[in-house]
mmCIF file of C-alpha atoms and ligand atoms in Angstrom:
data_model
loop_
_atom_site.group_PDB
_atom_site.id
_atom_site.type_symbol
_atom_site.label_atom_id
_atom_site.label_comp_id
_atom_site.label_asym_id
_atom_site.label_seq_id
_atom_site.Cartn_x
_atom_site.Cartn_y
_atom_site.Cartn_z
ATOM 1 C CA MET A 1192 86.574 -2.850 78.964
ATOM 2 C CA SER A 1193 83.241 -3.506 77.409
ATOM 3 C CA THR A 1194 83.533 -3.940 73.641
ATOM 4 C CA ILE A 1195 80.963 -2.011 72.002
ATOM 5 C CA SER A 1196 80.024 -3.900 68.771
ATOM 6 C CA LEU A 1197 78.414 -2.391 65.715
ATOM 7 C CA ALA A 1198 75.136 -4.227 66.651
ATOM 8 C CA ASP A 1199 75.281 -2.643 70.071
ATOM 9 C CA LEU A 1200 75.706 0.810 68.474
ATOM 10 C CA SER A 1201 72.740 0.321 66.033
ATOM 11 C CA ARG A 1202 70.492 -0.981 68.970
ATOM 12 C CA LEU A 1203 71.500 1.947 71.070
ATOM 13 C CA SER A 1204 71.285 4.582 68.219
ATOM 14 C CA ILE A 1205 68.240 7.059 68.484
ATOM 15 C CA ALA A 1206 68.707 7.442 64.698
ATOM 16 C CA ASP A 1207 65.921 4.960 63.774
ATOM 17 C CA ILE A 1208 63.383 5.647 66.594
ATOM 18 C CA ASP A 1209 60.145 7.448 65.934
ATOM 19 C CA VAL A 1210 60.437 10.643 68.134
ATOM 20 C CA SER A 1211 57.528 12.671 66.706
ATOM 21 C CA GLY A 1212 55.748 14.058 69.732
ATOM 22 C CA LYS A 1213 58.077 12.510 72.226
ATOM 23 C CA VAL A 1214 59.435 14.327 74.979
ATOM 24 C CA ILE A 1215 63.334 13.678 74.972
ATOM 25 C CA PHE A 1216 65.677 14.368 77.750
ATOM 26 C CA PHE A 1217 68.935 15.061 75.801
ATOM 27 C CA ARG A 1218 71.876 14.960 77.934
ATOM 28 C CA THR A 1219 74.781 16.624 76.441
ATOM 29 C CA ASP A 1220 78.047 18.405 77.472
ATOM 30 C CA LEU A 1221 77.975 22.108 77.274
ATOM 31 C CA ASN A 1222 81.039 22.481 79.600
ATOM 32 C CA VAL A 1223 82.571 24.999 77.183
ATOM 33 C CA PRO A 1224 85.441 27.344 78.239
ATOM 34 C CA MET A 1225 84.224 31.148 79.006
ATOM 35 C CA ALA A 1226 86.295 33.985 79.703
ATOM 36 C CA GLU A 1227 84.599 37.271 80.824
ATOM 37 C CA GLY A 1228 81.186 35.871 79.855
ATOM 38 C CA GLN A 1229 82.247 34.943 76.381
ATOM 39 C CA ILE A 1230 82.430 31.181 75.019
ATOM 40 C CA THR A 1231 86.031 30.969 73.821
ATOM 41 C CA ASP A 1232 85.707 27.722 72.167
ATOM 42 C CA THR A 1233 82.320 26.274 70.973
ATOM 43 C CA THR A 1234 83.454 22.842 69.697
ATOM 44 C CA ARG A 1235 81.170 20.877 72.260
ATOM 45 C CA ILE A 1236 78.038 23.035 71.185
ATOM 46 C CA ASP A 1237 78.746 22.577 67.586
ATOM 47 C CA ARG A 1238 79.516 18.767 67.916
ATOM 48 C CA THR A 1239 76.342 18.135 69.845
ATOM 49 C CA ALA A 1240 74.177 20.584 67.886
ATOM 50 C CA PRO A 1241 73.335 18.344 65.013
ATOM 51 C CA GLY A 1242 71.933 15.886 67.139
ATOM 52 C CA ILE A 1243 69.582 18.353 68.853
ATOM 53 C CA ALA A 1244 68.510 19.954 65.603
ATOM 54 C CA ASP A 1245 67.705 16.658 63.974
ATOM 55 C CA LEU A 1246 65.605 15.420 66.855
ATOM 56 C CA ALA A 1247 63.624 18.496 66.704
ATOM 57 C CA ALA A 1248 63.314 18.295 62.882
ATOM 58 C CA ARG A 1249 61.906 14.915 63.492
ATOM 59 C CA GLY A 1250 59.061 16.475 65.763
ATOM 60 C CA ALA A 1251 60.627 15.796 69.125
ATOM 61 C CA LYS A 1252 60.259 18.058 72.091
ATOM 62 C CA VAL A 1253 63.966 18.218 73.107
ATOM 63 C CA VAL A 1254 64.732 19.102 76.767
ATOM 64 C CA VAL A 1255 68.539 19.708 76.665
ATOM 65 C CA ALA A 1256 70.368 18.976 79.970
ATOM 66 C CA ALA A 1257 73.817 19.579 80.945
ATOM 67 C CA HIS A 1258 76.234 20.695 83.743
ATOM 68 C CA TYR A 1259 78.575 23.569 83.844
ATOM 69 C CA GLY A 1260 81.632 23.819 86.087
ATOM 70 C CA ARG A 1261 81.685 22.430 89.545
ATOM 71 C CA PRO A 1262 79.089 24.311 91.638
ATOM 72 C CA LYS A 1263 79.073 21.418 94.188
ATOM 73 C CA GLY A 1264 75.308 21.198 94.569
ATOM 74 C CA GLU A 1265 74.519 24.914 94.988
ATOM 75 C CA ARG A 1266 73.163 27.597 92.570
ATOM 76 C CA VAL A 1267 76.243 29.605 91.608
ATOM 77 C CA ASP A 1268 75.311 32.204 89.359
ATOM 78 C CA SER A 1269 78.578 32.338 87.376
ATOM 79 C CA MET A 1270 78.030 28.746 86.400
ATOM 80 C CA SER A 1271 74.410 29.184 85.017
ATOM 81 C CA LEU A 1272 73.857 27.708 81.606
ATOM 82 C CA GLU A 1273 71.566 30.721 80.616
ATOM 83 C CA PRO A 1274 74.398 32.391 78.706
ATOM 84 C CA ILE A 1275 74.755 29.257 76.637
ATOM 85 C CA ALA A 1276 71.241 29.305 75.471
ATOM 86 C CA PRO A 1277 71.996 31.995 72.607
ATOM 87 C CA ALA A 1278 74.966 29.958 71.405
ATOM 88 C CA LEU A 1279 73.043 26.732 71.223
ATOM 89 C CA ALA A 1280 70.207 28.687 69.450
ATOM 90 C CA LYS A 1281 72.648 29.732 66.909
ATOM 91 C CA ALA A 1282 74.522 26.481 66.548
ATOM 92 C CA ILE A 1283 70.983 24.731 65.725
ATOM 93 C CA ASP A 1284 69.660 27.683 63.767
ATOM 94 C CA GLN A 1285 66.262 27.772 66.029
ATOM 95 C CA ASN A 1286 65.065 29.392 69.140
ATOM 96 C CA VAL A 1287 65.964 27.701 72.620
ATOM 97 C CA ALA A 1288 63.977 28.568 75.462
ATOM 98 C CA PHE A 1289 65.537 28.334 79.008
ATOM 99 C CA VAL A 1290 64.165 27.377 82.304
ATOM 100 C CA SER A 1291 65.969 28.496 85.470
ATOM 101 C CA ASP A 1292 65.917 24.970 87.158
ATOM 102 C CA CYS A 1293 66.229 21.317 85.776
ATOM 103 C CA ILE A 1294 63.404 19.698 88.100
ATOM 104 C CA GLY A 1295 60.205 21.092 89.788
ATOM 105 C CA ALA A 1296 57.143 22.642 88.922
ATOM 106 C CA GLU A 1297 58.525 25.377 86.755
ATOM 107 C CA VAL A 1298 60.288 22.793 84.584
ATOM 108 C CA GLU A 1299 57.165 20.543 84.366
ATOM 109 C CA ALA A 1300 55.125 23.620 83.201
ATOM 110 C CA ALA A 1301 57.747 24.579 80.491
ATOM 111 C CA VAL A 1302 57.896 21.048 79.190
ATOM 112 C CA ALA A 1303 54.038 20.810 79.133
ATOM 113 C CA SER A 1304 53.841 23.930 76.937
ATOM 114 C CA MET A 1305 56.370 22.623 74.359
ATOM 115 C CA ALA A 1306 55.219 22.067 70.715
ATOM 116 C CA ASN A 1307 56.808 19.438 68.618
ATOM 117 C CA GLY A 1308 60.275 20.468 67.288
ATOM 118 C CA ASP A 1309 60.712 22.870 70.325
ATOM 119 C CA VAL A 1310 63.946 23.056 72.230
ATOM 120 C CA LEU A 1311 64.373 23.773 75.832
ATOM 121 C CA LEU A 1312 67.424 24.112 77.687
ATOM 122 C CA LEU A 1313 67.349 23.430 81.487
ATOM 123 C CA GLU A 1314 69.582 25.145 84.352
ATOM 124 C CA ASN A 1315 72.828 23.423 85.392
ATOM 125 C CA LEU A 1316 72.116 20.087 86.727
ATOM 126 C CA ARG A 1317 74.958 20.384 89.296
ATOM 127 C CA PHE A 1318 72.949 23.124 91.075
ATOM 128 C CA HIS A 1319 71.416 20.047 92.823
ATOM 129 C CA GLN A 1320 73.450 17.840 95.010
ATOM 130 C CA GLY A 1321 71.471 14.747 93.676
ATOM 131 C CA GLU A 1322 73.134 14.941 90.367
ATOM 132 C CA GLU A 1323 76.825 14.215 91.332
ATOM 133 C CA LYS A 1324 75.610 11.791 94.122
ATOM 134 C CA GLY A 1325 73.646 9.827 91.442
ATOM 135 C CA ASP A 1326 70.670 10.135 93.699
ATOM 136 C CA ALA A 1327 67.784 7.906 92.683
ATOM 137 C CA ASP A 1328 64.999 10.450 93.833
ATOM 138 C CA PHE A 1329 66.718 13.279 91.876
ATOM 139 C CA ALA A 1330 66.931 10.982 88.666
ATOM 140 C CA ALA A 1331 63.374 10.168 89.059
ATOM 141 C CA ALA A 1332 62.473 13.967 89.299
ATOM 142 C CA LEU A 1333 64.551 14.581 86.115
ATOM 143 C CA ALA A 1334 62.749 11.873 84.368
ATOM 144 C CA LYS A 1335 59.260 13.108 85.171
ATOM 145 C CA GLY A 1336 57.335 13.656 81.939
ATOM 146 C CA ILE A 1337 60.181 12.302 79.887
ATOM 147 C CA ASP A 1338 59.280 9.709 77.091
ATOM 148 C CA LEU A 1339 62.913 8.870 76.056
ATOM 149 C CA TYR A 1340 66.474 9.536 77.323
ATOM 150 C CA VAL A 1341 69.431 10.275 74.993
ATOM 151 C CA ASN A 1342 72.950 10.526 76.034
ATOM 152 C CA ASP A 1343 75.050 12.550 73.709
ATOM 153 C CA ALA A 1344 77.753 13.349 76.610
ATOM 154 C CA PHE A 1345 80.512 10.970 76.005
ATOM 155 C CA SER A 1346 82.767 13.660 77.544
ATOM 156 C CA ALA A 1347 80.899 13.470 80.723
ATOM 157 C CA SER A 1348 80.067 9.637 80.763
ATOM 158 C CA HIS A 1349 83.106 8.824 83.120
ATOM 159 C CA ARG A 1350 80.724 10.356 85.836
ATOM 160 C CA ALA A 1351 78.125 8.051 87.538
ATOM 161 C CA HIS A 1352 75.908 11.085 87.901
ATOM 162 C CA ALA A 1353 71.995 11.036 88.134
ATOM 163 C CA SER A 1354 71.641 12.416 84.549
ATOM 164 C CA ILE A 1355 74.416 10.068 83.171
ATOM 165 C CA SER A 1356 73.790 6.692 84.524
ATOM 166 C CA VAL A 1357 70.936 6.607 86.744
ATOM 167 C CA ILE A 1358 67.994 8.042 84.672
ATOM 168 C CA ALA A 1359 69.229 5.334 82.003
ATOM 169 C CA GLY A 1360 67.637 2.730 84.162
ATOM 170 C CA LEU A 1361 64.451 4.720 84.346
ATOM 171 C CA VAL A 1362 63.144 5.529 80.746
ATOM 172 C CA PRO A 1363 64.126 3.791 77.388
ATOM 173 C CA SER A 1364 67.613 5.060 76.708
ATOM 174 C CA TYR A 1365 69.655 5.810 73.455
ATOM 175 C CA ALA A 1366 72.801 7.059 72.342
ATOM 176 C CA GLY A 1367 73.013 10.571 70.416
ATOM 177 C CA PRO A 1368 74.813 10.840 67.382
ATOM 178 C CA LEU A 1369 77.756 12.348 68.918
ATOM 179 C CA MET A 1370 77.947 9.672 71.588
ATOM 180 C CA ALA A 1371 77.688 7.020 68.828
ATOM 181 C CA ALA A 1372 80.589 8.703 66.692
ATOM 182 C CA GLU A 1373 82.905 8.905 69.642
ATOM 183 C CA LEU A 1374 82.233 5.123 70.457
ATOM 184 C CA THR A 1375 82.807 4.185 66.927
ATOM 185 C CA ALA A 1376 86.107 6.029 66.771
ATOM 186 C CA LEU A 1377 87.206 4.830 69.880
ATOM 187 C CA ALA A 1378 86.459 1.265 69.272
ATOM 188 C CA ALA A 1379 88.266 1.511 65.935
ATOM 189 C CA ALA A 1380 91.278 2.974 67.809
ATOM 190 C CA LEU A 1381 91.870 0.503 70.625
ATOM 191 C CA GLU A 1382 89.216 -2.115 70.892
ATOM 192 C CA VAL A 1383 89.245 -3.704 67.436
ATOM 193 C CA PRO A 1384 91.981 -1.664 65.806
ATOM 194 C CA LYS A 1385 93.944 -2.274 62.456
ATOM 195 C CA LYS A 1386 97.240 -3.073 63.519
ATOM 196 C CA PRO A 1387 100.020 -2.006 63.985
ATOM 197 C CA VAL A 1388 98.699 0.474 66.626
ATOM 198 C CA VAL A 1389 100.949 3.477 67.854
ATOM 199 C CA ALA A 1390 100.141 5.568 70.799
ATOM 200 C CA VAL A 1391 101.392 8.718 71.807
ATOM 201 C CA VAL A 1392 101.186 9.753 75.305
ATOM 202 C CA GLY A 1393 102.457 12.996 76.485
ATOM 203 C CA GLY A 1394 101.810 15.589 79.338
ATOM 204 C CA ALA A 1395 103.510 16.670 82.583
ATOM 205 C CA LYS A 1396 103.029 13.780 84.884
ATOM 206 C CA VAL A 1397 103.480 10.138 84.877
ATOM 207 C CA SER A 1398 101.295 9.803 88.133
ATOM 208 C CA THR A 1399 98.145 11.068 86.588
ATOM 209 C CA LYS A 1400 98.597 8.618 83.560
ATOM 210 C CA LEU A 1401 99.963 5.504 85.210
ATOM 211 C CA ALA A 1402 96.902 3.369 84.433
ATOM 212 C CA VAL A 1403 96.714 4.755 80.685
ATOM 213 C CA LEU A 1404 100.431 3.603 80.120
ATOM 214 C CA ASN A 1405 99.935 0.363 81.646
ATOM 215 C CA ASN A 1406 96.865 -0.431 79.858
ATOM 216 C CA LEU A 1407 98.463 0.954 76.501
ATOM 217 C CA VAL A 1408 101.591 -1.281 76.682
ATOM 218 C CA ALA A 1409 99.525 -4.232 76.798
ATOM 219 C CA LYS A 1410 97.663 -3.181 73.762
ATOM 220 C CA VAL A 1411 99.780 -1.204 71.492
ATOM 221 C CA ASP A 1412 102.570 -2.210 69.214
ATOM 222 C CA ALA A 1413 104.622 1.249 70.077
ATOM 223 C CA LEU A 1414 104.188 3.731 72.646
ATOM 224 C CA ILE A 1415 105.697 7.139 72.049
ATOM 225 C CA ILE A 1416 106.340 8.977 75.411
ATOM 226 C CA GLY A 1417 106.587 12.791 75.419
ATOM 227 C CA GLY A 1418 106.061 15.725 77.594
ATOM 228 C CA GLY A 1419 107.350 16.261 81.193
ATOM 229 C CA MET A 1420 106.595 12.561 81.812
ATOM 230 C CA ALA A 1421 109.395 11.505 79.723
ATOM 231 C CA ASN A 1422 111.747 13.208 81.820
ATOM 232 C CA THR A 1423 110.549 10.883 84.466
ATOM 233 C CA PHE A 1424 111.277 7.899 82.260
ATOM 234 C CA LEU A 1425 114.816 9.218 81.283
ATOM 235 C CA PHE A 1426 115.427 9.778 85.016
ATOM 236 C CA ALA A 1427 114.460 6.409 85.880
ATOM 237 C CA GLN A 1428 116.874 5.016 83.263
ATOM 238 C CA GLY A 1429 119.726 7.169 84.748
ATOM 239 C CA VAL A 1430 119.987 9.733 82.065
ATOM 240 C CA ASP A 1431 120.722 13.258 83.299
ATOM 241 C CA ILE A 1432 118.032 15.376 83.054
ATOM 242 C CA GLY A 1433 119.482 18.575 84.605
ATOM 243 C CA ALA A 1434 116.788 20.799 86.237
ATOM 244 C CA SER A 1435 113.968 19.363 84.180
ATOM 245 C CA LEU A 1436 110.589 18.797 85.732
ATOM 246 C CA ALA A 1437 110.207 15.007 86.774
ATOM 247 C CA GLU A 1438 108.513 12.958 89.078
ATOM 248 C CA THR A 1439 111.514 11.381 90.655
ATOM 249 C CA ASP A 1440 109.383 9.383 93.263
ATOM 250 C CA MET A 1441 107.840 7.663 90.180
ATOM 251 C CA ALA A 1442 111.070 6.232 88.900
ATOM 252 C CA ASP A 1443 109.991 2.655 90.063
ATOM 253 C CA GLN A 1444 106.689 2.964 88.418
ATOM 254 C CA ALA A 1445 108.303 4.215 85.161
ATOM 255 C CA ARG A 1446 110.675 1.160 85.207
ATOM 256 C CA ALA A 1447 107.863 -1.144 85.695
ATOM 257 C CA ILE A 1448 106.084 0.310 82.645
ATOM 258 C CA LEU A 1449 109.193 -0.342 80.782
ATOM 259 C CA THR A 1450 109.541 -3.815 81.841
ATOM 260 C CA ASN A 1451 105.870 -4.418 81.037
ATOM 261 C CA ALA A 1452 106.170 -3.036 77.759
ATOM 262 C CA ASP A 1453 109.068 -5.338 76.922
ATOM 263 C CA ALA A 1454 107.187 -8.369 78.171
ATOM 264 C CA ALA A 1455 104.415 -7.485 75.903
ATOM 265 C CA GLY A 1456 106.247 -6.835 72.880
ATOM 266 C CA CYS A 1457 105.454 -3.043 72.855
ATOM 267 C CA ARG A 1458 108.295 -0.940 71.625
ATOM 268 C CA ILE A 1459 108.759 2.377 73.704
ATOM 269 C CA ILE A 1460 110.038 5.502 71.940
ATOM 270 C CA LEU A 1461 111.541 7.790 74.384
ATOM 271 C CA PRO A 1462 113.278 11.222 73.572
ATOM 272 C CA VAL A 1463 116.888 10.580 72.104
ATOM 273 C CA ASP A 1464 117.202 14.384 71.633
ATOM 274 C CA VAL A 1465 115.986 17.293 73.319
ATOM 275 C CA ILE A 1466 115.512 20.965 73.455
ATOM 276 C CA VAL A 1467 116.660 22.619 76.652
ATOM 277 C CA ALA A 1468 116.502 26.157 78.184
ATOM 278 C CA LYS A 1469 117.410 27.646 81.319
ATOM 279 C CA GLU A 1470 113.897 29.645 81.672
ATOM 280 C CA PHE A 1471 110.582 28.495 80.706
ATOM 281 C CA LYS A 1472 109.391 31.532 78.615
ATOM 282 C CA ALA A 1473 108.666 32.550 75.221
ATOM 283 C CA GLY A 1474 111.661 33.228 73.199
ATOM 284 C CA ALA A 1475 113.902 31.792 75.742
ATOM 285 C CA ASP A 1476 117.430 30.807 74.621
ATOM 286 C CA ALA A 1477 116.943 27.352 73.564
ATOM 287 C CA ARG A 1478 119.553 24.594 72.648
ATOM 288 C CA HIS A 1479 119.364 21.232 70.991
ATOM 289 C CA LEU A 1480 121.018 18.333 72.745
ATOM 290 C CA THR A 1481 121.671 14.727 71.942
ATOM 291 C CA LEU A 1482 121.039 12.634 75.017
ATOM 292 C CA GLY A 1483 123.961 10.608 76.176
ATOM 293 C CA LYS A 1484 126.072 12.767 73.968
ATOM 294 C CA ASP A 1485 125.996 16.305 74.786
ATOM 295 C CA HIS A 1486 126.339 17.914 78.115
ATOM 296 C CA LEU A 1487 123.324 19.060 80.062
ATOM 297 C CA ASP A 1488 124.164 21.951 82.528
ATOM 298 C CA ALA A 1489 122.754 21.449 86.187
ATOM 299 C CA ASP A 1490 120.163 24.371 85.507
ATOM 300 C CA ASP A 1491 119.097 23.134 82.007
ATOM 301 C CA MET A 1492 115.333 22.190 81.717
ATOM 302 C CA ILE A 1493 114.097 19.740 78.904
ATOM 303 C CA LEU A 1494 111.097 21.506 77.377
ATOM 304 C CA ASP A 1495 110.630 19.619 74.320
ATOM 305 C CA ALA A 1496 111.683 16.605 72.231
ATOM 306 C CA GLY A 1497 114.070 17.174 69.470
ATOM 307 C CA PRO A 1498 113.723 16.395 65.802
ATOM 308 C CA GLU A 1499 115.666 13.208 65.762
ATOM 309 C CA THR A 1500 112.971 11.930 68.358
ATOM 310 C CA VAL A 1501 110.255 13.247 65.967
ATOM 311 C CA ALA A 1502 111.893 11.458 63.076
ATOM 312 C CA LEU A 1503 111.753 8.042 65.264
ATOM 313 C CA ALA A 1504 108.260 8.693 65.931
ATOM 314 C CA VAL A 1505 107.311 9.359 62.154
ATOM 315 C CA ASP A 1506 109.075 6.231 61.494
ATOM 316 C CA ALA A 1507 106.782 4.256 63.749
ATOM 317 C CA LEU A 1508 103.824 6.203 62.289
ATOM 318 C CA ASN A 1509 104.732 5.362 58.730
ATOM 319 C CA THR A 1510 104.264 1.715 59.306
ATOM 320 C CA ALA A 1511 101.105 2.029 61.720
ATOM 321 C CA LYS A 1512 97.587 1.636 60.861
ATOM 322 C CA THR A 1513 96.203 3.162 63.718
ATOM 323 C CA LEU A 1514 97.376 6.049 65.977
ATOM 324 C CA VAL A 1515 95.893 6.965 69.436
ATOM 325 C CA TRP A 1516 97.248 10.333 70.692
ATOM 326 C CA ASN A 1517 96.862 11.897 74.215
ATOM 327 C CA GLY A 1518 99.075 14.823 75.501
ATOM 328 C CA PRO A 1519 101.491 16.922 73.863
ATOM 329 C CA MET A 1520 105.233 16.080 73.223
ATOM 330 C CA GLY A 1521 106.727 19.283 74.865
ATOM 331 C CA ALA A 1522 105.714 22.409 76.562
ATOM 332 C CA PHE A 1523 103.732 23.317 73.526
ATOM 333 C CA GLU A 1524 101.871 26.521 75.037
ATOM 334 C CA ILE A 1525 105.257 28.496 74.808
ATOM 335 C CA LYS A 1526 107.415 28.766 71.489
ATOM 336 C CA PRO A 1527 109.738 27.429 70.427
ATOM 337 C CA PHE A 1528 108.807 24.345 72.744
ATOM 338 C CA ASP A 1529 105.705 23.483 70.570
ATOM 339 C CA ALA A 1530 107.895 22.298 67.581
ATOM 340 C CA ALA A 1531 107.985 18.580 68.327
ATOM 341 C CA THR A 1532 104.122 18.377 69.005
ATOM 342 C CA VAL A 1533 103.539 20.460 65.861
ATOM 343 C CA ASP A 1534 105.661 18.543 63.657
ATOM 344 C CA LEU A 1535 104.465 15.151 64.857
ATOM 345 C CA ALA A 1536 100.877 16.272 64.620
ATOM 346 C CA ARG A 1537 101.363 17.669 61.019
ATOM 347 C CA GLN A 1538 103.160 14.137 59.982
ATOM 348 C CA ALA A 1539 100.282 12.349 61.400
ATOM 349 C CA ALA A 1540 97.837 14.585 59.540
ATOM 350 C CA ILE A 1541 99.591 13.822 56.368
ATOM 351 C CA LEU A 1542 99.698 10.151 57.125
ATOM 352 C CA THR A 1543 96.069 10.256 57.672
ATOM 353 C CA ARG A 1544 95.461 11.576 54.239
ATOM 354 C CA MET A 1545 98.101 9.589 52.413
ATOM 355 C CA ASN A 1546 98.341 6.397 54.180
ATOM 356 C CA GLY A 1547 94.820 5.963 55.607
ATOM 357 C CA LEU A 1548 96.149 6.101 59.004
ATOM 358 C CA ILE A 1549 93.261 5.983 61.488
ATOM 359 C CA SER A 1550 94.293 8.942 63.947
ATOM 360 C CA VAL A 1551 92.376 9.366 66.946
ATOM 361 C CA ALA A 1552 93.112 12.188 69.393
ATOM 362 C CA GLY A 1553 91.607 13.202 72.739
ATOM 363 C CA GLY A 1554 91.892 15.174 75.842
ATOM 364 C CA GLY A 1555 91.748 18.934 76.473
ATOM 365 C CA ASP A 1556 95.600 19.730 75.975
ATOM 366 C CA THR A 1557 95.855 17.394 72.997
ATOM 367 C CA VAL A 1558 92.984 19.067 71.110
ATOM 368 C CA ALA A 1559 94.433 22.542 71.870
ATOM 369 C CA ALA A 1560 97.798 21.367 70.679
ATOM 370 C CA LEU A 1561 96.347 19.894 67.357
ATOM 371 C CA ALA A 1562 94.410 23.102 66.796
ATOM 372 C CA ALA A 1563 97.550 25.220 67.161
ATOM 373 C CA ALA A 1564 99.221 22.991 64.750
ATOM 374 C CA GLY A 1565 96.357 23.539 62.319
ATOM 375 C CA VAL A 1566 95.622 19.853 62.098
ATOM 376 C CA ASP A 1567 92.688 19.245 64.459
ATOM 377 C CA ASP A 1568 90.242 18.886 61.470
ATOM 378 C CA LYS A 1569 92.751 16.614 59.618
ATOM 379 C CA PHE A 1570 92.854 13.689 62.033
ATOM 380 C CA HIS A 1571 90.409 10.844 61.475
ATOM 381 C CA TYR A 1572 88.684 11.498 64.767
ATOM 382 C CA VAL A 1573 89.336 14.114 67.570
ATOM 383 C CA SER A 1574 87.258 13.516 70.579
ATOM 384 C CA THR A 1575 85.300 16.202 72.730
ATOM 385 C CA ALA A 1576 86.376 14.412 75.811
ATOM 386 C CA GLY A 1577 89.258 15.158 78.318
ATOM 387 C CA GLY A 1578 88.756 13.050 81.553
ATOM 388 C CA ALA A 1579 86.439 10.642 79.774
ATOM 389 C CA PHE A 1580 89.050 9.892 77.031
ATOM 390 C CA LEU A 1581 91.773 9.276 79.634
ATOM 391 C CA GLU A 1582 89.599 6.963 81.648
ATOM 392 C CA TRP A 1583 88.620 5.144 78.164
ATOM 393 C CA MET A 1584 92.486 4.864 77.578
ATOM 394 C CA GLU A 1585 92.804 3.185 80.803
ATOM 395 C CA GLY A 1586 90.395 0.483 79.728
ATOM 396 C CA LYS A 1587 87.530 1.370 81.802
ATOM 397 C CA THR A 1588 84.030 1.170 80.948
ATOM 398 C CA LEU A 1589 82.467 4.641 81.406
ATOM 399 C CA PRO A 1590 79.310 4.504 83.667
ATOM 400 C CA GLY A 1591 77.452 6.400 81.129
ATOM 401 C CA VAL A 1592 78.159 3.844 78.370
ATOM 402 C CA ALA A 1593 77.593 0.919 80.658
ATOM 403 C CA ALA A 1594 74.113 2.307 81.665
ATOM 404 C CA LEU A 1595 73.160 2.501 77.924
ATOM 405 C CA LEU A 1596 74.417 -0.915 77.528
ATOM 406 C CA GLY A 1597 72.247 -1.962 80.348
ATOM 407 C CA GLN A 1598 75.198 -3.081 82.382
ATOM 408 C CA ALA A 1599 75.136 -0.366 85.118
HETATM 409 C C1 LIG B 670 84.637 17.877 81.067
HETATM 410 O O1 LIG B 670 84.628 18.974 81.014
HETATM 411 O O2 LIG B 670 85.636 17.134 81.138
HETATM 412 C C2 LIG B 670 83.421 17.149 81.426
HETATM 413 O O3 LIG B 670 82.246 18.224 81.212
HETATM 414 C C3 LIG B 670 83.449 16.699 82.815
HETATM 415 O O4 LIG B 670 83.410 17.699 83.627
HETATM 416 P P1 LIG B 670 84.014 17.312 85.231
HETATM 417 O O5 LIG B 670 85.446 16.925 85.104
HETATM 418 O O6 LIG B 670 83.651 18.636 86.135
HETATM 419 O O7 LIG B 670 83.075 16.069 85.840
HETATM 420 MG MG1 LIG B 671 87.163 17.595 83.400
#
């Protein structure tokens, strides 16, 4: 992992650059969830908006570029960024013009007619194949008429795409304020953390988080494992898990992680008690069982961690200085199986306020779970990133960050 120093951050920051009259290609992540043409969560827009508004207020001509969905290099009308323009305008409290492509004569004309302080939104970058391919000609077309490049899209910076990593080699490149905030928070959480560090990793599958788990056991003092993936670890240890969701073919890998943790002095906290039900539906008849003591029926499914497990996790957090959280502790989408996630999240929020716990969380599900617990604004930092947060937890240098650092 490339450790980002504070010196790097101030060198990369657009904050102190004279941008007046400059055309800035501002790469951000506007990949917000939509249902029936309505944005259902504006977090990503709201978090990048101040950076756009600030550059416009400083007299830059801000050309905002982003992807939406996965149109695979073709124009797909349902993935147009046009409906996002009014939401962006509202968030920055100024007009946002829209142009129906991201390269070509129409874009060049629109950019040429911008006045200082104007904001222009380009159409979905992924309507062109060159974007995902990281094509040099496409990147050059994007850079045409551009004075400076700003990457404010940490959450898309795990993609070595033309607008993320390639363009950074073509024009002077800087980190936007959201990018800088993400990098600062993540560095404080895992790269140069205050110890002890506790990680919570949950979610359904071990297989999607193997690299995360292996990286974390080498770095953190305690690792709390929750969600469906905990079942796989319990199974690997010979615990009866009834009909629970588990990746039984991952048992060897799970045991290897436990061995690595032991060697690295990382304490692993797995469920000692669980909430089971015979059906996964709201209001299902749920029972609390202590593992190794109470009997699980063959058709019982573990759907959440129990209160004794949460108490063990809270004990670990009590003495921790830093918390990194990715993934829910149980099947939090359906009550009552949200209890462990909600309780632990609330305790972490209290410790953040009372103990100065540096609590950092990320990943799509995680943020939804924290929001459901009412504490997403009570953590030290909640990342806007999903996949990028995971790759960062794996210890990878994200291509977009490497490009800014000049290491691409
Ligand atoms: C995300 O939503 O995680 C980012 O915008 C990246 O999108 P992608 O997974 O389609 O590359
Ligand atoms: Mg994604």
